[in-house]
Amino acid sequence: MNATAPTAHAETGVERTPFGYITATHPRLDRIQNAISAVCAVIASIAIVLTTILVIVGIVARAVFDAPIGWSVAFIEMYLLTATAFFGIVAAYRGGAHIAVVSLFNRMPERAKKPLLVLSYVAVLIGLGSLFWAGISGTAYAIAISMGPVPGSSELLIPGWIMQIIVPISMGLGIVVVGIDLVREVFSPWDAPRTNYEPGDDVDEAIAAVPVLTDDAFDTDAPPTTAVTQIPGGRKKGIR
């Protein structure tokens, strides 16, 4: 996720911010999505920092003072890693941090890209909705049976539903973010996608820019040769 100053993509008319994007067509909706992304990113970042601190403190306490912290491992596994993963999903989605293979997608006509984006948003919403419902069910079950650590154990006496509720809260926020993208695509003209914020690199140009060595380059007795780089526009550039 990029935490630098906002940058504008002239070719798409989209301004990238630390927690998402700003478009000229729906800036208010963009700010709602970016605000949710920022909240999720802050929560995930705090969880990562606390995890790092607790791991270091736990190692020092065990190795130097022979006094291990009994509750730290369970707290990290149950709360901090859960918060990092699920809130991080939302922030990564809005910030465009997920890995995406777009070589085939970018070759398609604009009219064909739009329905594919709509289908992808529907699939994402189904996944988020399933996790949301599972989280709600887990939270209700934890409350019903008073789930929590056994008294006298080394774990912190935190009610079990607090861990369970991390999932529906984060997934609920994710549903809002993705749902806005879906609504914007469905109710906008179908001549081109409206939420393909950062199309990605042109694969053909990236491949063409890779230096191509001639056979003489591997001949140690031959004089220095010139590697040929094919660049967009059909021109060639020599690299010594």
XYZ file of N, CA and C in Angstrom:
720
model
N 0.834 -1.172 0.000
C 0.000 0.000 0.000
C 0.877 1.233 0.000
N 0.554 2.196 -0.869
C 1.379 3.375 -1.015
C 0.995 4.418 0.001
N 1.948 4.847 0.838
C 1.676 5.826 1.870
C 2.247 7.178 1.509
N 2.558 7.407 0.256
C 3.125 8.669 -0.167
C 2.015 9.651 -0.505
N 2.416 10.837 -0.973
C 1.437 11.845 -1.333
C 0.599 11.365 -2.501
N -0.619 11.936 -2.655
C -1.478 11.509 -3.757
C -0.811 11.721 -5.101
N -1.006 10.753 -5.997
C -0.476 10.861 -7.355
C -1.612 10.678 -8.334
N -1.516 11.357 -9.454
C -2.585 11.313 -10.447
C -2.162 10.458 -11.628
N -3.094 9.660 -12.150
C -2.871 8.869 -13.352
C -3.584 9.584 -14.494
N -2.790 10.244 -15.324
C -3.383 11.056 -16.383
C -4.186 10.214 -17.358
N -3.725 8.969 -17.590
C -4.391 8.153 -18.593
C -5.744 7.644 -18.126
N -5.994 7.604 -16.831
C -7.274 7.119 -16.317
C -8.069 8.199 -15.611
N -7.468 9.351 -15.343
C -8.159 10.411 -14.627
C -8.424 10.072 -13.185
N -7.606 9.223 -12.595
C -7.795 8.764 -11.223
C -6.622 9.237 -10.370
N -6.926 9.742 -9.204
C -5.895 10.168 -8.266
C -5.719 9.113 -7.187
N -4.513 8.624 -7.041
C -4.221 7.598 -6.036
C -3.850 8.270 -4.733
N -4.432 7.798 -3.640
C -4.158 8.319 -2.307
C -3.551 7.193 -1.464
N -3.088 7.507 -0.247
C -2.498 6.442 0.577
C -3.441 5.279 0.861
N -4.758 5.509 0.831
C -5.692 4.445 1.212
C -6.728 4.136 0.138
N -6.465 4.531 -1.102
C -7.422 4.226 -2.159
C -7.281 5.163 -3.328
N -8.424 5.554 -3.900
C -8.425 6.359 -5.111
C -9.498 7.441 -5.015
N -9.283 8.519 -5.767
C -10.271 9.582 -5.893
C -10.548 9.777 -7.382
N -11.824 9.698 -7.769
C -12.212 9.905 -9.151
C -13.003 11.202 -9.272
N -13.110 11.691 -10.495
C -13.849 12.933 -10.722
C -15.351 12.711 -10.729
N -15.790 11.472 -10.946
C -17.221 11.204 -11.090
C -17.935 11.027 -9.754
N -17.304 10.341 -8.808
C -17.957 10.074 -7.517
C -16.970 10.295 -6.361
N -16.497 11.521 -6.168
C -15.497 11.738 -5.114
C -16.010 11.465 -3.702
N -17.306 11.700 -3.452
C -17.841 11.454 -2.108
C -17.845 9.965 -1.776
N -18.275 9.160 -2.745
C -18.232 7.715 -2.522
C -16.792 7.239 -2.364
N -15.886 7.837 -3.137
C -14.474 7.477 -3.013
C -13.967 7.768 -1.605
N -14.361 8.897 -1.055
C -13.894 9.265 0.286
C -14.456 8.324 1.348
N -15.682 7.869 1.149
C -16.249 6.880 2.088
C -15.433 5.587 2.034
N -15.162 5.125 0.827
C -14.366 3.905 0.674
C -12.960 4.095 1.243
N -12.356 5.234 0.969
C -10.996 5.482 1.465
C -10.961 5.602 2.978
N -12.018 6.172 3.567
C -12.069 6.285 5.026
C -12.155 4.902 5.676
N -12.980 4.034 5.095
C -13.070 2.663 5.607
C -11.736 1.962 5.448
N -11.110 2.140 4.292
C -9.796 1.534 4.060
C -8.771 2.039 5.065
N -8.819 3.340 5.370
C -7.862 3.908 6.325
C -8.048 3.323 7.715
N -9.302 3.191 8.149
C -9.574 2.602 9.468
C -9.045 1.173 9.532
N -9.329 0.394 8.492
C -8.866 -0.998 8.460
C -7.339 -1.073 8.423
N -6.715 -0.178 7.666
C -5.257 -0.179 7.576
C -4.618 0.174 8.908
N -5.197 1.130 9.615
C -4.655 1.517 10.926
C -4.781 0.362 11.918
N -5.944 -0.289 11.932
C -6.141 -1.418 12.857
C -5.157 -2.540 12.540
N -5.022 -2.884 11.256
C -4.086 -3.948 10.868
C -2.650 -3.559 11.200
N -2.294 -2.286 11.003
C -0.933 -1.839 11.294
C -0.633 -1.904 12.786
N -1.589 -1.473 13.594
C -1.407 -1.553 15.052
C -1.225 -3.002 15.488
N -2.023 -3.898 14.900
C -1.902 -5.319 15.240
C -0.527 -5.861 14.863
N 0.000 -5.433 13.715
C 1.328 -5.891 13.296
C 2.402 -5.379 14.242
N 2.304 -4.101 14.623
C 3.292 -3.522 15.539
C 3.245 -4.220 16.891
N 2.050 -4.447 17.407
C 1.924 -5.133 18.701
C 2.455 -6.560 18.616
N 2.191 -7.226 17.492
C 2.722 -8.585 17.319
C 4.243 -8.579 17.369
N 4.861 -7.647 16.673
C 6.324 -7.554 16.664
C 6.870 -7.285 18.057
N 6.239 -6.353 18.756
C 6.702 -6.006 20.105
C 6.578 -7.200 21.044
N 5.429 -7.866 21.003
C 5.214 -8.995 21.918
C 6.166 -10.150 21.609
N 6.435 -10.388 20.330
C 7.372 -11.461 19.983
C 8.761 -11.143 20.527
N 9.225 -9.915 20.336
C 10.561 -9.532 20.811
C 10.626 -9.584 22.323
N 9.610 -9.020 22.979
C 9.592 -9.034 24.446
C 9.533 -10.463 24.968
N 8.752 -11.302 24.308
C 8.655 -12.694 24.741
C 9.970 -13.432 24.620
N 10.712 -13.189 23.535
C 12.011 -13.838 23.362
C 12.994 -13.378 24.429
N 13.023 -12.068 24.666
C 13.935 -11.529 25.681
C 13.574 -12.052 27.064
N 12.272 -12.063 27.379
C 11.834 -12.534 28.695
C 12.195 -13.994 28.913
N 12.065 -14.805 27.871
C 12.362 -16.230 28.020
C 13.875 -16.496 28.042
N 14.608 -15.858 27.112
C 16.030 -16.172 26.954
C 16.906 -15.477 27.988
N 16.548 -14.260 28.357
C 17.406 -13.480 29.254
C 16.983 -13.625 30.704
N 15.696 -13.508 30.966
C 15.210 -13.496 32.355
C 14.577 -14.814 32.788
N 14.484 -15.784 31.856
C 13.884 -17.084 32.165
C 12.492 -16.913 32.768
N 11.746 -15.960 32.190
C 10.393 -15.687 32.679
C 9.465 -15.521 31.484
N 9.069 -16.614 30.845
C 8.236 -16.518 29.642
C 6.888 -15.858 29.922
N 6.391 -15.155 28.918
C 5.071 -14.523 29.023
C 4.044 -15.529 28.521
N 3.292 -16.092 29.423
C 2.413 -17.196 29.072
C 1.262 -16.825 28.162
N 0.777 -15.611 28.239
C -0.418 -15.235 27.495
C -0.127 -14.671 26.112
N 1.116 -14.355 25.811
C 1.411 -13.610 24.591
C 1.125 -14.411 23.322
N 1.494 -15.700 23.314
C 1.318 -16.503 22.104
C -0.164 -16.622 21.744
N -0.992 -16.951 22.719
C -2.423 -17.091 22.456
C -3.038 -15.756 22.049
N -2.607 -14.672 22.656
C -3.139 -13.358 22.321
C -2.778 -12.980 20.892
N -1.546 -13.275 20.500
C -1.117 -12.976 19.129
C -1.912 -13.812 18.132
N -2.019 -15.113 18.386
C -2.691 -16.001 17.449
C -4.186 -15.706 17.326
N -4.827 -15.435 18.453
C -6.280 -15.313 18.456
C -6.773 -13.921 18.077
N -6.039 -12.897 18.462
C -6.533 -11.538 18.270
C -5.725 -10.740 17.243
N -4.412 -10.673 17.428
C -3.608 -9.800 16.584
C -3.513 -10.321 15.148
N -3.249 -11.614 14.992
C -3.163 -12.153 13.630
C -4.521 -12.128 12.933
N -5.570 -12.360 13.688
C -6.913 -12.287 13.099
C -7.219 -10.878 12.619
N -6.906 -9.886 13.439
C -7.137 -8.491 13.044
C -6.267 -8.114 11.847
N -5.014 -8.557 11.854
C -4.119 -8.246 10.732
C -4.665 -8.805 9.427
N -5.107 -10.049 9.451
C -5.559 -10.705 8.221
C -6.854 -10.107 7.691
N -7.863 -9.992 8.544
C -9.189 -9.627 8.045
C -9.345 -8.130 7.793
N -8.792 -7.300 8.650
C -8.826 -5.870 8.347
C -7.856 -5.545 7.218
N -6.764 -6.303 7.142
C -5.811 -6.101 6.053
C -6.397 -6.418 4.695
N -7.314 -7.382 4.635
C -7.966 -7.717 3.369
C -8.677 -6.498 2.788
N -9.403 -5.789 3.638
C -10.171 -4.632 3.180
C -9.248 -3.520 2.690
N -8.215 -3.234 3.489
C -7.279 -2.173 3.108
C -6.533 -2.528 1.827
N -6.150 -3.792 1.675
C -5.422 -4.217 0.477
C -6.310 -4.149 -0.758
N -7.573 -4.492 -0.608
C -8.496 -4.414 -1.748
C -8.627 -2.976 -2.237
N -8.913 -2.071 -1.338
C -9.134 -0.682 -1.748
C -7.844 -0.021 -2.230
N -6.721 -0.398 -1.639
C -5.457 0.193 -2.028
C -4.821 -0.430 -3.254
N -5.469 -1.454 -3.824
C -4.916 -2.103 -5.009
C -3.654 -2.892 -4.718
N -3.534 -3.430 -3.500
C -2.318 -4.143 -3.117
C -2.371 -5.632 -3.423
N -3.538 -6.150 -3.799
C -3.637 -7.565 -4.139
C -2.966 -7.835 -5.486
N -2.387 -9.008 -5.601
C -1.784 -9.419 -6.871
C -2.897 -9.744 -7.874
N -2.768 -9.212 -9.076
C -3.761 -9.471 -10.119
C -3.045 -9.686 -11.445
N -3.427 -10.735 -12.160
C -2.886 -11.010 -13.486
C -3.856 -10.410 -14.504
N -3.424 -9.361 -15.192
C -4.330 -8.613 -16.065
C -3.920 -8.683 -17.532
N -2.993 -9.578 -17.863
C -2.516 -9.640 -19.246
C -3.651 -9.940 -20.214
N -4.530 -10.887 -19.886
C -5.667 -11.213 -20.755
C -6.745 -10.139 -20.654
N -6.991 -9.664 -19.444
C -8.035 -8.655 -19.224
C -7.748 -7.378 -20.018
N -6.495 -6.943 -20.019
C -6.144 -5.696 -20.705
C -6.230 -5.803 -22.225
N -6.224 -7.019 -22.757
C -6.335 -7.196 -24.207
C -7.786 -7.143 -24.685
N -8.714 -7.199 -23.759
C -10.127 -7.231 -24.138
C -10.639 -5.835 -24.459
N -11.699 -5.738 -25.293
C -12.328 -4.445 -25.535
C -12.950 -3.895 -24.259
N -13.120 -2.580 -24.205
C -13.645 -1.931 -23.000
C -15.026 -2.454 -22.640
N -15.850 -2.713 -23.631
C -17.203 -3.209 -23.348
C -17.177 -4.597 -22.716
N -16.155 -5.388 -23.016
C -16.067 -6.730 -22.441
C -15.508 -6.699 -21.022
N -14.733 -5.682 -20.709
C -14.140 -5.589 -19.374
C -15.192 -5.326 -18.295
N -16.189 -4.517 -18.632
C -17.171 -4.113 -17.630
C -17.936 -5.296 -17.019
N -18.542 -6.188 -17.837
C -19.239 -7.325 -17.213
C -18.310 -8.233 -16.414
N -17.045 -8.341 -16.837
C -16.106 -9.147 -16.063
C -15.839 -8.522 -14.697
N -15.733 -7.203 -14.655
C -15.561 -6.530 -13.372
C -16.781 -6.733 -12.479
N -17.971 -6.639 -13.084
C -19.201 -6.859 -12.305
C -19.219 -8.262 -11.726
N -18.872 -9.257 -12.536
C -18.833 -10.636 -12.043
C -17.798 -10.809 -10.944
N -16.657 -10.146 -11.087
C -15.624 -10.261 -10.054
C -16.097 -9.650 -8.744
N -16.802 -8.522 -8.817
C -17.322 -7.907 -7.592
C -18.372 -8.797 -6.931
N -19.215 -9.421 -7.754
C -20.223 -10.338 -7.198
C -19.537 -11.503 -6.490
N -18.490 -12.054 -7.107
C -17.768 -13.175 -6.495
C -17.121 -12.752 -5.183
N -16.526 -11.560 -5.175
C -15.897 -11.065 -3.941
C -16.949 -10.865 -2.854
N -18.096 -10.306 -3.221
C -19.160 -10.087 -2.236
C -19.681 -11.403 -1.676
N -19.765 -12.425 -2.517
C -20.200 -13.738 -2.018
C -19.206 -14.258 -0.983
N -17.908 -14.116 -1.283
C -16.904 -14.558 -0.321
C -16.949 -13.763 0.975
N -17.044 -12.445 0.859
C -17.108 -11.608 2.063
C -18.385 -11.884 2.846
N -19.486 -12.068 2.113
C -20.746 -12.351 2.793
C -20.709 -13.676 3.548
N -20.064 -14.672 2.978
C -19.949 -15.972 3.657
C -19.138 -15.841 4.940
N -18.024 -15.110 4.856
C -17.213 -14.897 6.055
C -17.966 -14.063 7.087
N -18.731 -13.075 6.609
C -19.523 -12.248 7.533
C -20.530 -13.103 8.292
N -21.246 -13.958 7.570
C -22.254 -14.794 8.216
C -21.601 -15.796 9.169
N -20.474 -16.355 8.752
C -19.769 -17.291 9.637
C -19.298 -16.583 10.894
N -18.842 -15.327 10.753
C -18.410 -14.569 11.921
C -19.552 -14.250 12.867
N -20.710 -13.894 12.287
C -21.889 -13.623 13.122
C -22.302 -14.884 13.886
N -22.305 -16.010 13.179
C -22.686 -17.279 13.831
C -21.700 -17.642 14.930
N -20.395 -17.454 14.651
C -19.392 -17.761 15.661
C -19.498 -16.851 16.869
N -19.798 -15.575 16.636
C -19.945 -14.631 17.750
C -21.150 -14.995 18.602
N -22.267 -15.303 17.950
C -23.476 -15.674 18.694
C -23.246 -16.941 19.511
N -22.550 -17.893 18.921
C -22.266 -19.143 19.639
C -21.347 -18.891 20.834
N -20.339 -18.039 20.638
C -19.413 -17.743 21.729
C -20.124 -17.054 22.884
N -21.072 -16.185 22.566
C -21.837 -15.509 23.619
C -22.760 -16.502 24.325
N -23.383 -17.394 23.544
C -24.344 -18.341 24.119
C -23.695 -19.289 25.108
N -22.467 -19.718 24.833
C -21.816 -20.692 25.723
C -20.803 -20.029 26.655
N -20.768 -18.670 26.623
C -19.807 -17.927 27.464
C -18.378 -18.391 27.199
N -18.031 -18.472 25.930
C -16.702 -18.932 25.542
C -15.632 -18.004 26.097
N -14.565 -18.589 26.611
C -13.458 -17.807 27.144
C -12.405 -18.709 27.746
N -11.294 -18.134 28.146
C -10.221 -18.932 28.748
C -10.665 -19.591 30.053
N -10.076 -20.709 30.353
C -10.355 -21.399 31.613
C -9.740 -20.601 32.758
N -10.497 -20.294 33.801
C -9.924 -19.558 34.938
C -8.695 -20.264 35.500
N -7.662 -19.504 35.743
C -6.426 -20.069 36.257
C -5.412 -20.395 35.185
N -5.813 -20.303 33.907
C -4.872 -20.575 32.826
C -3.983 -19.360 32.594
N -2.997 -19.533 31.721
C -2.054 -18.447 31.454
C -2.619 -17.405 30.498
N -3.743 -17.688 29.868
C -4.306 -16.752 28.900
C -4.997 -15.582 29.597
N -5.070 -14.470 28.897
C -5.801 -13.322 29.417
C -7.289 -13.642 29.466
N -7.958 -13.180 30.497
C -9.380 -13.468 30.667
C -10.213 -12.524 29.805
N -10.164 -12.760 28.504
C -10.926 -11.974 27.537
C -12.043 -12.847 26.991
N -13.290 -12.356 26.989
C -14.391 -13.173 26.460
C -14.130 -13.609 25.022
N -14.509 -14.843 24.709
C -14.222 -15.393 23.396
C -14.927 -14.679 22.260
N -16.062 -14.024 22.531
C -16.797 -13.374 21.453
C -16.036 -12.178 20.882
N -15.113 -11.605 21.646
C -14.345 -10.466 21.146
C -13.478 -10.890 19.970
N -12.875 -12.067 20.048
C -12.104 -12.569 18.914
C -13.022 -12.864 17.730
N -14.166 -13.480 18.010
C -15.084 -13.867 16.937
C -15.651 -12.660 16.196
N -15.867 -11.564 16.894
C -16.539 -10.425 16.271
C -15.615 -9.635 15.343
N -14.320 -9.908 15.396
C -13.385 -9.247 14.471
C -13.757 -9.565 13.025
N -14.168 -10.799 12.787
C -14.467 -11.234 11.416
C -15.691 -10.520 10.837
N -16.842 -10.526 11.508
C -17.992 -9.844 10.890
C -17.818 -8.329 10.773
N -17.105 -7.715 11.712
C -16.896 -6.265 11.602
C -16.057 -5.942 10.370
N -14.938 -6.633 10.225
C -14.058 -6.362 9.084
C -14.722 -6.725 7.763
N -15.406 -7.855 7.722
C -16.054 -8.257 6.482
C -17.243 -7.361 6.154
N -17.922 -6.851 7.174
C -18.995 -5.897 6.931
C -18.468 -4.625 6.285
N -17.333 -4.144 6.757
C -16.708 -2.976 6.140
C -16.278 -3.279 4.705
N -15.763 -4.486 4.498
C -15.372 -4.883 3.147
C -16.571 -4.947 2.206
N -17.701 -5.420 2.702
C -18.911 -5.489 1.875
C -19.335 -4.089 1.423
N -19.224 -3.114 2.315
C -19.571 -1.730 1.952
C -18.656 -1.227 0.830
N -17.346 -1.460 0.986
C -16.376 -0.970 -0.005
C -16.607 -1.614 -1.367
N -16.724 -2.935 -1.397
C -16.924 -3.635 -2.668
C -18.311 -3.355 -3.229
N -19.293 -3.252 -2.348
C -20.649 -2.971 -2.795
C -20.763 -1.636 -3.519
N -20.033 -0.638 -3.055
C -20.040 0.664 -3.733
C -19.469 0.522 -5.136
N -18.381 -0.235 -5.274
C -17.814 -0.461 -6.610
C -18.822 -1.166 -7.523
N -19.511 -2.150 -6.979
C -20.485 -2.884 -7.790
C -21.622 -1.972 -8.245
N -22.151 -1.180 -7.335
C -23.255 -0.274 -7.680
C -22.810 0.740 -8.735
N -21.601 1.250 -8.592
C -21.101 2.228 -9.568
C -20.959 1.612 -10.957
N -20.535 0.351 -11.008
C -20.404 -0.307 -12.310
C -21.768 -0.603 -12.926
N -22.691 -1.113 -12.129
C -23.983 -1.532 -12.659
C -24.792 -0.336 -13.165
N -24.733 0.791 -12.430
C -25.573 1.932 -12.770
C -24.826 3.016 -13.551
N -23.739 2.659 -14.191
C -23.030 3.584 -15.080
C -23.097 3.036 -16.494
N -22.843 3.866 -17.502
C -22.886 3.371 -18.896
C -21.993 2.154 -19.090
N -22.473 1.230 -19.939
C -21.782 -0.045 -20.117
C -20.803 -0.034 -21.288
N -20.388 1.150 -21.706
C -19.428 1.214 -22.796
C -18.005 0.959 -22.334
N -17.758 1.145 -21.023
C -16.418 0.952 -20.475
C -16.516 0.830 -18.967
N -15.547 0.158 -18.312
C -15.575 0.056 -16.850
C -15.312 1.400 -16.192
N -15.894 1.604 -15.010
C -15.727 2.859 -14.295
C -14.903 2.703 -13.024
N -14.630 1.490 -12.613
C -13.885 1.279 -11.362
C -12.589 0.512 -11.568
N -12.127 0.473 -12.811
C -10.827 -0.130 -13.088
C -9.766 0.946 -12.843
N -9.539 1.237 -11.543
C -8.802 2.430 -11.146
C -7.369 2.448 -11.669
N -6.690 1.313 -11.584
C -5.283 1.252 -11.979
C -5.093 0.042 -12.873
N -5.182 0.202 -14.198
C -5.190 -0.956 -15.101
C -3.960 -1.832 -15.016
N -2.827 -1.302 -14.564
C -1.616 -2.108 -14.489
C -0.700 -1.852 -15.669
N 0.409 -2.555 -15.687
C 1.405 -2.352 -16.727
C 0.991 -3.039 -18.021
N 1.439 -2.471 -19.122
C 1.256 -3.108 -20.415
C 2.265 -4.248 -20.538
N 1.759 -5.469 -20.577
C 2.633 -6.640 -20.570
C 3.537 -6.668 -21.796
N 2.982 -6.353 -22.961
C 3.777 -6.404 -24.183
C 4.931 -5.410 -24.128
N 4.662 -4.199 -23.626
C 5.718 -3.202 -23.529
C 6.771 -3.620 -22.510
N 6.320 -4.224 -21.394
C 7.272 -4.654 -20.376
C 8.193 -5.755 -20.908
N 7.621 -6.693 -21.666
C 8.441 -7.773 -22.235
C 9.380 -7.230 -23.301
N 8.874 -6.303 -24.110
C 9.683 -5.757 -25.190
C 10.865 -4.955 -24.671
N 10.756 -4.430 -23.441
C 11.824 -3.605 -22.879
C 12.943 -4.436 -22.248
N 12.785 -5.750 -22.196
C 13.824 -6.609 -21.615
C 14.977 -6.759 -22.604
N 16.221 -6.516 -22.208
C 17.361 -6.653 -23.132
C 17.469 -8.072 -23.683
N 17.745 -8.177 -24.962
C 17.921 -9.469 -25.630
C 19.384 -9.605 -26.016
N 20.085 -10.590 -25.463
C 21.507 -10.784 -25.736
C 21.698 -11.639 -26.978
N 22.687 -11.276 -27.758
C 23.027 -12.084 -28.929
C 23.889 -13.267 -28.502
N 24.088 -14.230 -29.413
C 24.892 -15.411 -29.097
C 26.339 -15.036 -28.791
N 26.827 -13.966 -29.422
C 28.208 -13.561 -29.188
C 28.453 -13.093 -27.762
N 27.383 -12.758 -27.068
C 27.555 -12.261 -25.702
C 28.092 -13.338 -24.774
N 27.908 -14.620 -25.142
C 28.372 -15.713 -24.303
C 29.733 -16.246 -24.756
N 30.308 -15.656 -25.792
C 31.622 -16.043 -26.295
C 32.672 -15.161 -25.631
N 33.475 -15.757 -24.758
C 34.451 -14.970 -23.991
C 35.576 -14.436 -24.866
N 35.822 -15.074 -26.029
C 36.897 -14.627 -26.909
C 36.456 -13.518 -27.866
N 35.138 -13.331 -27.981
C 34.638 -12.340 -28.925
C 34.706 -10.958 -28.307
N 34.835 -9.901 -29.118
C 34.820 -8.536 -28.590
C 33.468 -8.220 -27.972
N 33.407 -7.170 -27.140
C 32.126 -6.816 -26.508
C 31.048 -6.607 -27.551
N 29.908 -7.184 -27.301
C 28.794 -7.073 -28.228
C 27.744 -6.135 -27.668
N 26.810 -5.859 -28.486
C 25.736 -4.946 -28.091
C 24.444 -5.727 -27.915
N 23.850 -5.593 -26.742
C 22.541 -6.187 -26.524
C 21.498 -5.279 -27.139
N 20.494 -5.879 -27.707
C 19.472 -5.114 -28.409
C 18.202 -5.121 -27.573
N 17.677 -3.941 -27.334
C 16.436 -3.800 -26.587
C 15.354 -3.264 -27.500
N 14.262 -3.992 -27.585
C 13.143 -3.541 -28.394
C 12.261 -2.663 -27.526
N 12.012 -1.448 -27.939
C 11.190 -0.535 -27.167
C 9.953 -0.199 -27.968
N 8.885 0.292 -27.274
C 7.642 0.594 -27.989
C 7.892 1.535 -29.158
N 7.186 1.305 -30.261
C 7.332 2.140 -31.437
C 8.190 1.498 -32.507
N 8.732 0.297 -32.212
C 9.510 -0.414 -33.206
C 10.970 -0.032 -33.228
N 11.392 0.920 -32.420
C 12.790 1.311 -32.403
C 13.605 0.341 -31.555
N 14.894 0.329 -31.782
C 15.797 -0.526 -31.033
C 16.866 0.319 -30.363
N 17.265 -0.111 -29.180
C 18.267 0.624 -28.432
C 19.367 -0.336 -28.043
N 20.626 0.067 -28.291
C 21.758 -0.789 -27.971
C 22.225 -0.576 -26.551
N 22.605 -1.678 -25.889
C 23.114 -1.633 -24.520
C 24.463 -2.316 -24.503
N 25.518 -1.600 -24.152
C 26.850 -2.181 -24.100
C 27.016 -3.030 -22.837
